[in-house]
CSV table of C-alpha atoms in Angstrom, one decimal:
chain,number,residue,atom,x,y,z
A,1,MET,CA,105.3,-79.2,294.9
A,2,SER,CA,101.7,-78.9,294.1
A,3,SER,CA,99.8,-76.3,295.9
A,4,SER,CA,96.6,-78.4,296.1
A,5,PHE,CA,95.6,-79.3,299.8
A,6,LEU,CA,95.2,-83.3,299.2
A,7,SER,CA,97.0,-83.7,295.9
A,8,SER,CA,100.4,-83.8,297.5
A,9,PRO,CA,101.3,-86.5,300.3
A,10,LEU,CA,103.6,-83.9,301.8
A,11,LEU,CA,100.8,-81.6,302.8
A,12,PHE,CA,99.3,-84.1,305.3
A,13,SER,CA,100.0,-86.9,307.5
A,14,LEU,CA,98.0,-89.9,307.7
A,15,ILE,CA,96.7,-90.8,311.1
A,16,PRO,CA,94.4,-93.8,311.9
A,17,LEU,CA,91.9,-93.0,314.3
A,18,LEU,CA,89.2,-95.1,316.2
A,19,ILE,CA,87.4,-98.4,315.0
A,20,LEU,CA,84.1,-98.6,316.5
A,21,PRO,CA,82.5,-102.1,316.6
A,22,SER,CA,78.8,-102.5,316.4
A,23,PHE,CA,77.1,-105.9,316.7
A,24,TYR,CA,74.4,-107.4,314.6
A,25,LEU,CA,71.5,-109.5,316.1
A,26,PRO,CA,71.5,-112.9,314.8
A,27,VAL,CA,69.4,-114.0,312.0
A,28,GLU,CA,68.1,-117.4,312.0
A,29,SER,CA,67.8,-119.2,308.9
A,30,ALA,CA,64.6,-120.7,307.9
A,31,PHE,CA,66.4,-123.9,306.6
A,32,PRO,CA,68.3,-126.1,309.1
A,33,SER,CA,71.9,-126.9,308.6
A,34,SER,CA,72.4,-130.0,306.6
A,35,SER,CA,76.2,-130.4,306.9
A,36,SER,CA,78.9,-129.8,309.4
A,37,SER,CA,80.9,-127.5,307.0
A,38,GLU,CA,77.8,-125.2,307.2
A,39,SER,CA,77.8,-125.2,311.1
A,40,SER,CA,81.5,-124.7,310.9
A,41,ILE,CA,81.1,-121.4,309.1
A,42,LEU,CA,79.3,-120.0,312.4
A,43,ASP,CA,82.1,-121.6,314.7
A,44,ASN,CA,84.6,-118.7,313.8
A,45,ALA,CA,85.1,-115.2,315.0
A,46,VAL,CA,87.3,-112.1,314.6
A,47,ILE,CA,90.1,-112.0,317.0
A,48,GLY,CA,90.6,-108.7,318.8
A,49,ASP,CA,90.1,-105.4,316.7
A,50,PRO,CA,91.0,-105.0,313.2
A,51,LEU,CA,93.8,-102.8,312.2
A,52,VAL,CA,93.3,-99.8,310.0
A,53,ASP,CA,96.0,-98.2,307.6
A,54,CYS,CA,95.2,-94.9,306.3
A,55,LEU,CA,97.4,-94.8,303.0
A,56,GLU,CA,97.8,-91.9,300.7
A,57,GLU,CA,95.3,-93.5,298.2
A,58,ARG,CA,93.2,-96.2,300.1
A,59,VAL,CA,92.2,-97.4,303.4
A,60,LYS,CA,93.2,-100.9,304.3
A,61,LEU,CA,91.6,-103.1,307.2
A,62,THR,CA,93.5,-106.1,308.4
A,63,PHE,CA,92.0,-108.6,310.8
A,64,GLN,CA,92.4,-112.1,312.2
A,65,THR,CA,90.0,-114.9,312.6
A,66,GLN,CA,90.2,-118.2,314.7
A,67,LYS,CA,89.8,-120.2,311.6
A,68,PRO,CA,90.3,-119.6,307.9
A,69,PHE,CA,87.8,-116.8,306.8
A,70,THR,CA,85.6,-117.9,303.7
A,71,GLY,CA,82.8,-115.4,304.0
A,72,ARG,CA,82.5,-112.0,302.6
A,73,ILE,CA,83.4,-108.3,303.5
A,74,PHE,CA,81.2,-105.4,302.4
A,75,VAL,CA,80.5,-101.8,303.0
A,76,LYS,CA,77.3,-101.3,304.9
A,77,GLY,CA,74.6,-100.0,302.8
A,78,MET,CA,76.6,-100.9,299.5
A,79,VAL,CA,75.9,-104.7,299.2
A,80,ASP,CA,74.4,-104.4,296.0
A,81,ASN,CA,77.5,-102.8,294.5
A,82,GLU,CA,79.8,-105.6,293.4
A,83,LYS,CA,82.7,-102.9,293.7
A,84,CYS,CA,82.0,-102.6,297.4
A,85,VAL,CA,81.9,-106.3,298.1
A,86,GLU,CA,84.7,-109.0,298.3
A,87,ASN,CA,84.3,-112.6,298.6
A,88,TYR,CA,86.6,-115.1,300.2
A,89,ARG,CA,85.1,-118.3,299.4
A,90,GLN,CA,88.5,-119.9,298.3
A,91,ASN,CA,90.6,-118.2,301.1
A,92,SER,CA,92.6,-120.7,303.4
A,93,GLN,CA,94.1,-117.7,305.7
A,94,THR,CA,93.2,-116.5,309.0
A,95,LYS,CA,94.7,-113.1,308.3
A,96,VAL,CA,92.6,-111.2,305.9
A,97,GLU,CA,93.1,-107.7,304.1
A,98,PHE,CA,90.4,-105.5,302.7
A,99,GLU,CA,91.2,-102.5,300.8
A,100,LEU,CA,89.0,-99.6,299.6
A,101,ALA,CA,90.1,-96.5,297.5
A,102,ASN,CA,89.8,-93.1,299.2
A,103,GLY,CA,86.3,-91.8,298.2
A,104,ALA,CA,84.7,-95.1,296.9
A,105,CYS,CA,81.8,-96.7,298.1
A,106,ASN,CA,80.0,-93.8,299.5
A,107,MET,CA,82.7,-93.0,301.9
A,108,ARG,CA,81.9,-89.9,304.1
A,109,ARG,CA,84.5,-87.2,303.9
A,110,SER,CA,84.5,-84.2,306.0
A,111,ARG,CA,86.7,-81.4,306.1
A,112,LYS,CA,87.9,-80.1,309.6
A,113,LEU,CA,89.2,-76.7,310.4
A,114,GLY,CA,89.8,-75.8,314.2
A,115,PRO,CA,92.4,-75.2,316.8
A,116,GLU,CA,93.2,-78.9,317.4
A,117,GLN,CA,92.0,-80.5,314.3
A,118,ARG,CA,92.8,-79.1,310.8
A,119,GLY,CA,92.4,-81.6,307.7
A,120,VAL,CA,90.2,-84.1,306.0
A,121,GLU,CA,88.5,-86.8,307.9
A,122,GLN,CA,87.0,-89.9,306.0
A,123,SER,CA,84.8,-92.7,307.5
A,124,ILE,CA,83.2,-95.8,306.2
A,125,THR,CA,81.4,-98.9,307.9
A,126,VAL,CA,82.7,-102.3,307.0
A,127,THR,CA,80.7,-105.5,307.5
A,128,ILE,CA,82.7,-108.7,308.2
A,129,SER,CA,80.2,-111.5,307.6
A,130,PHE,CA,81.0,-115.0,307.8
A,131,HIS,CA,78.1,-116.3,305.8
A,132,ASP,CA,77.7,-115.6,302.1
A,133,ILE,CA,74.0,-114.7,302.4
A,134,PHE,CA,72.8,-114.1,305.8
A,135,ILE,CA,74.0,-111.8,308.7
A,136,THR,CA,74.5,-114.0,311.7
A,137,LYS,CA,75.5,-113.8,315.4
A,138,VAL,CA,79.2,-113.9,314.7
A,139,ASP,CA,79.4,-111.1,312.3
A,140,ARG,CA,80.8,-107.7,313.1
A,141,ALA,CA,80.6,-104.3,311.5
A,142,TYR,CA,83.2,-101.7,312.2
A,143,ARG,CA,83.3,-97.8,311.6
A,144,CYS,CA,86.8,-97.0,310.1
A,145,THR,CA,88.0,-93.4,310.4
A,146,CYS,CA,90.8,-91.8,308.9
A,147,PHE,CA,92.0,-88.4,309.5
A,148,TYR,CA,94.4,-86.7,307.1
A,149,MET,CA,96.2,-83.8,309.1
A,150,ALA,CA,96.9,-80.7,307.0
A,151,LYS,CA,100.0,-78.5,307.5
A,152,LYS,CA,99.6,-75.6,309.9
A,153,ILE,CA,99.0,-72.1,308.5
A,154,PHE,CA,101.3,-69.5,310.0
A,155,PHE,CA,101.5,-65.5,309.9
A,156,SER,CA,104.8,-64.3,309.4
A,157,GLU,CA,105.7,-61.2,311.4
A,158,ASN,CA,108.5,-60.4,308.8
A,159,SER,CA,106.7,-60.7,305.6
A,160,LYS,CA,103.2,-59.8,307.1
A,161,LYS,CA,101.7,-62.8,305.0
A,162,PHE,CA,100.1,-66.1,305.6
A,163,LEU,CA,102.4,-69.0,305.0
A,164,LYS,CA,102.1,-72.9,304.9
A,165,GLU,CA,104.4,-74.6,307.4
A,166,ALA,CA,107.6,-75.5,305.5
A,167,ASP,CA,108.3,-79.1,304.9
A,168,LYS,CA,111.1,-80.2,307.3
A,169,VAL,CA,114.0,-82.4,305.6
A,170,VAL,CA,116.2,-83.8,308.5
A,171,THR,CA,119.4,-85.4,307.4
A,172,ASN,CA,122.6,-86.1,309.2
A,173,ARG,CA,124.4,-83.2,307.9
A,174,PHE,CA,121.8,-80.3,308.3
A,175,ASP,CA,119.6,-79.0,311.0
A,176,VAL,CA,116.2,-77.5,310.1
A,177,SER,CA,115.9,-73.8,310.3
A,178,MET,CA,112.5,-72.0,310.4
A,179,ILE,CA,111.9,-68.2,309.7
A,180,PRO,CA,110.5,-66.4,312.7
A,181,THR,CA,106.7,-67.1,312.5
A,182,THR,CA,103.5,-66.7,314.8
A,183,GLU,CA,100.7,-69.2,314.5
A,184,LEU,CA,97.7,-68.0,313.4
A,185,ILE,CA,95.8,-69.8,316.0
A,186,ASP,CA,97.6,-67.5,318.6
A,187,THR,CA,96.3,-64.2,317.2
A,188,ALA,CA,92.9,-65.3,315.9
A,189,ARG,CA,91.0,-68.4,316.9
A,190,MET,CA,89.9,-70.2,314.0
A,191,PRO,CA,86.1,-70.4,313.5
A,192,LEU,CA,84.1,-73.4,314.4
A,193,CYS,CA,81.1,-73.6,311.9
A,194,THR,CA,77.9,-75.5,311.9
A,195,TYR,CA,75.2,-76.6,309.5
A,196,THR,CA,71.7,-77.3,311.0
A,197,VAL,CA,68.3,-77.6,309.6
A,198,ARG,CA,65.6,-76.0,311.9
A,199,ARG,CA,62.1,-75.6,312.5
A,200,GLY,CA,60.1,-72.2,312.6
A,201,SER,CA,63.2,-69.9,312.6
A,202,VAL,CA,67.0,-69.8,312.3
A,203,ASN,CA,67.1,-70.3,316.0
A,204,GLY,CA,64.3,-73.0,316.2
A,205,PRO,CA,64.7,-76.6,317.0
A,206,ILE,CA,66.8,-78.8,315.1
A,207,VAL,CA,64.9,-80.9,312.7
A,208,THR,CA,65.2,-84.8,312.5
A,209,TYR,CA,61.7,-85.6,311.5
A,210,ALA,CA,59.7,-83.6,309.0
A,211,SER,CA,56.8,-84.0,306.4
A,212,VAL,CA,57.1,-83.2,302.6
A,213,GLY,CA,56.3,-79.5,302.0
A,214,GLU,CA,57.0,-78.5,305.6
A,215,PRO,CA,58.8,-75.3,305.7
A,216,VAL,CA,62.2,-75.4,307.5
A,217,PHE,CA,65.2,-73.4,307.7
A,218,HIS,CA,68.7,-74.3,306.4
A,219,VAL,CA,71.2,-72.4,308.6
A,220,TRP,CA,75.1,-72.1,308.5
A,221,GLN,CA,76.9,-70.3,311.1
A,222,CYS,CA,80.6,-69.6,312.1
A,223,ASP,CA,81.3,-68.5,315.8
A,224,SER,CA,83.6,-65.6,314.9
A,225,ASP,CA,83.2,-62.0,313.9
A,226,MET,CA,86.6,-61.8,312.5
A,227,PHE,CA,85.8,-64.1,309.5
A,228,SER,CA,83.2,-64.2,307.0
A,229,MET,CA,82.2,-67.6,305.0
A,230,LEU,CA,80.7,-68.7,301.8
A,231,VAL,CA,78.4,-71.6,301.6
A,232,HIS,CA,78.9,-73.5,298.4
A,233,ASN,CA,79.2,-77.0,296.5
A,234,CYS,CA,76.0,-78.2,298.5
A,235,PHE,CA,74.3,-81.3,297.6
A,236,VAL,CA,71.6,-83.8,298.9
A,237,ASP,CA,71.7,-87.4,299.0
A,238,ASP,CA,69.6,-90.6,300.3
A,239,GLY,CA,72.4,-92.1,302.4
A,240,ALA,CA,72.9,-95.0,300.1
A,241,GLY,CA,75.1,-93.4,297.4
A,242,LYS,CA,72.5,-94.1,294.9
A,243,ASP,CA,70.8,-90.6,294.5
A,244,ARG,CA,72.9,-87.5,294.9
A,245,LYS,CA,71.7,-84.1,293.6
A,246,PRO,CA,73.5,-80.8,293.6
A,247,LEU,CA,71.6,-77.8,295.2
A,248,ILE,CA,74.2,-75.0,295.5
A,249,ASP,CA,77.0,-74.2,292.9
A,250,GLU,CA,80.6,-73.3,293.5
A,251,HIS,CA,80.0,-69.6,293.4
A,252,GLY,CA,77.4,-70.1,296.3
A,253,CYS,CA,74.2,-69.7,294.2
A,254,THR,CA,71.5,-72.0,293.8
A,255,ASN,CA,71.1,-74.6,291.0
A,256,ASP,CA,67.3,-74.9,291.4
A,257,PRO,CA,65.5,-72.1,292.8
A,258,ILE,CA,62.2,-73.8,293.0
A,259,ILE,CA,63.8,-76.5,295.5
A,260,VAL,CA,66.4,-74.3,297.2
A,261,SER,CA,66.3,-70.4,297.0
A,262,ASP,CA,69.5,-68.3,297.2
A,263,LEU,CA,71.0,-67.7,300.8
A,264,THR,CA,70.5,-64.8,302.7
A,265,TYR,CA,73.7,-63.7,304.6
A,266,ASN,CA,73.9,-61.2,307.6
A,267,SER,CA,76.1,-58.2,307.7
A,268,GLN,CA,79.3,-60.0,308.9
A,269,ALA,CA,78.6,-62.8,306.5
A,270,ASN,CA,79.0,-65.2,309.3
A,271,LEU,CA,75.7,-66.6,309.1
A,272,ALA,CA,73.5,-67.6,306.2
A,273,PHE,CA,70.2,-69.2,305.9
A,274,THR,CA,67.5,-70.0,303.6
A,275,GLU,CA,63.9,-71.2,304.0
A,276,VAL,CA,63.2,-74.6,302.3
A,277,ASN,CA,59.9,-76.6,301.8
A,278,VAL,CA,60.9,-80.2,302.8
A,279,PHE,CA,61.3,-82.5,299.9
A,280,LYS,CA,62.6,-86.2,299.6
A,281,PHE,CA,63.8,-88.9,296.9
A,282,ALA,CA,60.8,-91.1,295.7
A,283,ASP,CA,60.4,-94.1,297.9
A,284,LYS,CA,63.2,-93.2,300.2
A,285,VAL,CA,63.1,-92.5,304.1
A,286,THR,CA,65.9,-90.3,304.9
A,287,THR,CA,67.8,-87.2,303.3
A,288,TYR,CA,71.4,-86.2,304.0
A,289,PHE,CA,72.6,-82.6,303.4
A,290,GLN,CA,76.3,-81.6,302.8
A,291,CYS,CA,78.0,-78.4,302.1
A,292,ALA,CA,81.5,-76.9,301.6
A,293,VAL,CA,82.0,-73.9,303.8
A,294,SER,CA,85.0,-71.5,303.0
A,295,THR,CA,86.0,-68.9,305.6
A,296,CYS,CA,88.2,-65.7,305.1
A,297,MET,CA,89.6,-63.2,307.3
A,298,ILE,CA,87.8,-59.8,307.2
A,299,SER,CA,90.8,-57.6,308.2
A,300,GLU,CA,93.1,-59.1,305.7
A,301,GLY,CA,90.7,-58.2,302.8
A,302,MET,CA,90.5,-61.9,301.7
A,303,CYS,CA,86.6,-61.8,301.4
A,304,SER,CA,86.2,-59.0,298.8
A,305,GLY,CA,84.4,-60.2,295.8
A,306,LYS,CA,84.0,-63.6,297.4
A,307,THR,CA,81.2,-63.4,299.8
A,308,PRO,CA,78.3,-62.6,300.2
A,309,PRO,CA,77.7,-64.1,296.6
A,310,ARG,CA,76.0,-62.3,293.9
A,311,CYS,CA,73.4,-64.3,292.6
A,312,GLY,CA,70.0,-63.7,291.0
A,313,PRO,CA,68.2,-64.6,287.6
A,314,ASN,CA,70.7,-62.5,285.4
A,315,ASN,CA,74.1,-63.8,286.7
A,316,ARG,CA,72.6,-67.2,286.8
A,317,ARG,CA,71.7,-66.9,283.3
A,318,ARG,CA,75.1,-65.7,282.3
A,319,ARG,CA,76.8,-68.4,284.1
A,320,THR,CA,74.8,-71.1,282.3
A,321,THR,CA,74.7,-69.6,278.8
A,322,GLY,CA,77.6,-67.0,278.6
A,323,ASP,CA,81.1,-67.8,277.5
A,324,ALA,CA,84.0,-68.4,279.6
A,325,LYS,CA,85.5,-65.0,279.0
A,326,GLU,CA,82.1,-63.3,279.8
A,327,ILE,CA,81.9,-65.0,283.1
A,328,GLU,CA,85.4,-64.4,284.0
A,329,ASN,CA,85.1,-60.6,283.3
A,330,ASN,CA,81.8,-60.3,285.2
A,331,SER,CA,82.5,-58.6,288.5
A,332,SER,CA,79.0,-59.3,289.7
A,333,LEU,CA,80.0,-63.0,290.3
A,334,SER,CA,81.8,-64.2,293.4
A,335,ALA,CA,85.2,-65.6,292.7
A,336,PRO,CA,84.9,-69.4,293.9
A,337,PHE,CA,87.0,-70.8,296.6
A,338,SER,CA,89.0,-73.9,295.8
A,339,PRO,CA,87.7,-77.1,297.1
A,340,ASP,CA,91.2,-77.9,298.4
A,341,ASP,CA,91.5,-74.4,300.1
A,342,PRO,CA,92.9,-74.9,303.7
A,343,PHE,CA,90.2,-72.7,305.1
A,344,THR,CA,87.3,-74.8,303.5
A,345,MET,CA,85.4,-77.2,305.6
A,346,ASP,CA,82.7,-79.9,304.6
A,347,LEU,CA,79.7,-79.7,307.1
A,348,SER,CA,76.8,-82.0,307.1
A,349,ALA,CA,73.5,-81.6,308.6
A,350,GLU,CA,72.0,-84.0,310.8
A,351,ARG,CA,70.0,-86.8,309.0
A,352,ILE,CA,66.4,-86.1,308.3
A,353,HIS,CA,63.5,-88.6,308.4
A,354,VAL,CA,60.9,-87.4,305.9
A,355,LEU,CA,57.3,-88.7,306.1
A,356,ASP,CA,55.4,-89.2,303.0
A,357,LEU,CA,52.5,-87.2,301.7
A,358,ASP,CA,50.0,-89.7,302.9
A,359,ASP,CA,51.4,-90.1,306.3
A,360,GLU,CA,49.1,-88.5,308.9
A,361,GLU,CA,51.7,-87.4,311.4
A,362,THR,CA,53.4,-84.2,310.9
A,363,GLY,CA,57.1,-83.8,311.3
A,364,GLU,CA,56.6,-81.7,314.5
A,365,GLU,CA,54.2,-84.4,315.9
A,366,ALA,CA,57.0,-87.1,315.4
A,367,GLU,CA,59.7,-85.0,317.0
A,368,GLU,CA,57.4,-84.5,320.1
A,369,ARG,CA,56.7,-88.3,320.1
A,370,ARG,CA,60.5,-89.0,319.9
A,371,GLU,CA,61.1,-86.6,322.7
A,372,LEU,CA,58.5,-88.1,325.0
A,373,LEU,CA,59.3,-91.8,324.5
A,374,LYS,CA,62.9,-91.2,324.3
A,375,VAL,CA,63.4,-94.1,321.8
A,376,GLY,CA,66.0,-92.7,319.4
A,377,LYS,CA,65.3,-91.5,315.8
A,378,ASP,CA,64.5,-94.7,313.8
A,379,PHE,CA,60.9,-95.3,314.8
A,380,PRO,CA,58.4,-92.7,313.4
A,381,THR,CA,54.8,-93.4,313.6
A,382,ASN,CA,51.7,-92.4,311.9
A,383,SER,CA,49.0,-92.3,314.7
A,384,ARG,CA,47.2,-88.9,315.7
A,385,LEU,CA,45.2,-90.6,318.4
A,386,GLY,CA,48.4,-91.3,320.6
A,387,LEU,CA,52.1,-91.1,320.7
A,388,SER,CA,52.6,-94.8,319.9
A,389,THR,CA,51.2,-97.3,317.5
A,390,GLY,CA,50.6,-99.9,320.1
A,391,PRO,CA,47.7,-100.1,322.4
A,392,TYR,CA,49.2,-98.0,325.0
A,393,ALA,CA,50.5,-94.4,324.5
A,394,VAL,CA,52.3,-91.9,326.7
A,395,SER,CA,50.1,-88.8,327.3
A,396,PRO,CA,51.8,-85.4,326.2
A,397,LEU,CA,50.8,-84.1,329.4
A,398,SER,CA,52.8,-86.6,331.6
A,399,GLN,CA,55.0,-89.3,331.0
A,400,SER,CA,53.8,-90.9,334.3
A,401,THR,CA,50.1,-91.0,332.8
A,402,VAL,CA,49.1,-94.2,330.8
A,403,CYS,CA,46.3,-93.9,328.4
A,404,PHE,CA,44.2,-96.7,326.8
A,405,SER,CA,42.9,-97.0,323.3
A,406,GLU,CA,39.1,-97.2,322.9
A,407,ASN,CA,39.0,-100.9,322.4
A,408,ILE,CA,41.2,-101.6,325.5
A,409,PHE,CA,39.1,-99.2,327.6
A,410,GLY,CA,35.8,-100.8,326.4
A,411,ALA,CA,36.9,-104.1,327.2
A,412,ALA,CA,38.2,-103.3,330.7
A,413,LEU,CA,34.7,-101.4,331.2
A,414,ALA,CA,32.8,-104.5,330.3
A,415,GLY,CA,34.9,-106.6,332.4
A,416,ILE,CA,34.3,-104.4,335.5
A,417,GLY,CA,30.7,-104.3,334.9
A,418,LEU,CA,30.4,-108.2,334.5
A,419,LEU,CA,32.5,-108.6,337.9
A,420,VAL,CA,30.0,-106.0,339.7
A,421,PHE,CA,27.0,-108.1,338.5
A,422,CYS,CA,28.4,-111.6,339.0
A,423,PHE,CA,30.1,-111.0,342.6
A,424,PRO,CA,26.8,-110.5,344.6
A,425,LEU,CA,25.1,-113.4,342.6
A,426,VAL,CA,28.0,-115.8,343.3
A,427,THR,CA,28.1,-114.6,347.0
A,428,GLY,CA,24.4,-115.2,347.5
A,429,LEU,CA,24.6,-118.6,346.1
A,430,LEU,CA,27.4,-119.7,348.3
A,431,ILE,CA,25.4,-118.3,351.4
A,432,TRP,CA,22.4,-120.1,350.4
A,433,ARG,CA,24.3,-123.5,349.7
A,434,GLN,CA,26.1,-123.1,353.1
A,435,ARG,CA,22.8,-122.6,354.9
A,436,LYS,CA,21.2,-125.6,353.1
A,437,MET,CA,23.9,-127.8,354.0
A,438,ALA,CA,23.9,-126.7,357.6
A,439,LYS,CA,20.0,-127.5,357.7
A,440,ILE,CA,20.5,-130.9,356.4
A,441,SER,CA,23.1,-131.6,358.8
A,442,TRP,CA,20.8,-130.5,361.9
A,443,HIS,CA,18.0,-132.7,360.8
A,444,ARG,CA,20.3,-135.8,360.8
């Protein structure tokens, strides 16, 4: 049996998790329907919730429709990739199956390591579209999540070693016997680790908006003093799977010190950070950062030679120009963790909206605007005069105060002045007319 964490199907169990539906707003076509067949396309719908099967090498989505499904299914954000789109124009069945290989079409992969969840989680958003071009009111999008649970790690009191849970093969003839063990979770809680991007300091507010060139801190932290960690295999992508660049290698050293400098670790090596000037992909709005974080138990001597990493220009030059034997014998380099190590987890920082160089509003101003307006994270503005691009803006002093733009204020002031001037004039004319009518009536 292979020792790799994910290469053997016996080392994990497959658990289908939650399907979260999200609804698209209808898109009205500019061209009226010209046939009953076109209108019948929208006279269809998904029945109930689809089923997700988390298989060893692929994820399968099965759903039922009211009428035969003749639309298309695609992965959200990957509609231009023909490998991530499947058309059903000739389909005559109401039961439809859609399959994707694990890791394909920008499938999000995250390794979990904690008391209740230990394994690999993969998620992807699939859109079921009944029209072959437009998104319509009957279309649905589902976030499919699969959790591949790893075997537990035990600490054997007899051998004083860490062991993987043995495979239980139950037959009619034999009972399963296990060596006396104590779960590691009972003696030392597995650390929970986080990856955040912060403004101002390692303890500053989390960044969701930023401007190109703005200094921010990338911070990795585990909440246990019994474990050290190594941050490695980091990359940045644009969220669409088209642009993905490595930032930190398997040893925990930077690939490009101009973009990201080497990390600084604290004395326990359970916190690491680096200051980075915000960057972005050309003509892209968002950036995603993901890293692998491997933990090791300090008391067991598992961290020796692994963390903190020994980087620097000399070591980096040896890794890129030296031969394999020189690298292997160089004690100044950290021994890399295996990507399939059960103590390795994948962590992602929160998505960051990066404003272009010519945007007037800074990332901090955008953060303040978002907090004041409470409108989520997808509506950055570029106005320094207010906190909204419309004629009205919420004052930073109080959300109950309403401010007006100069044009609105000028128009309102002119209207008030005109009203003040006209009101006495109109009142005088009415009084004069009334007296005149009364005088004429008296003479008669």
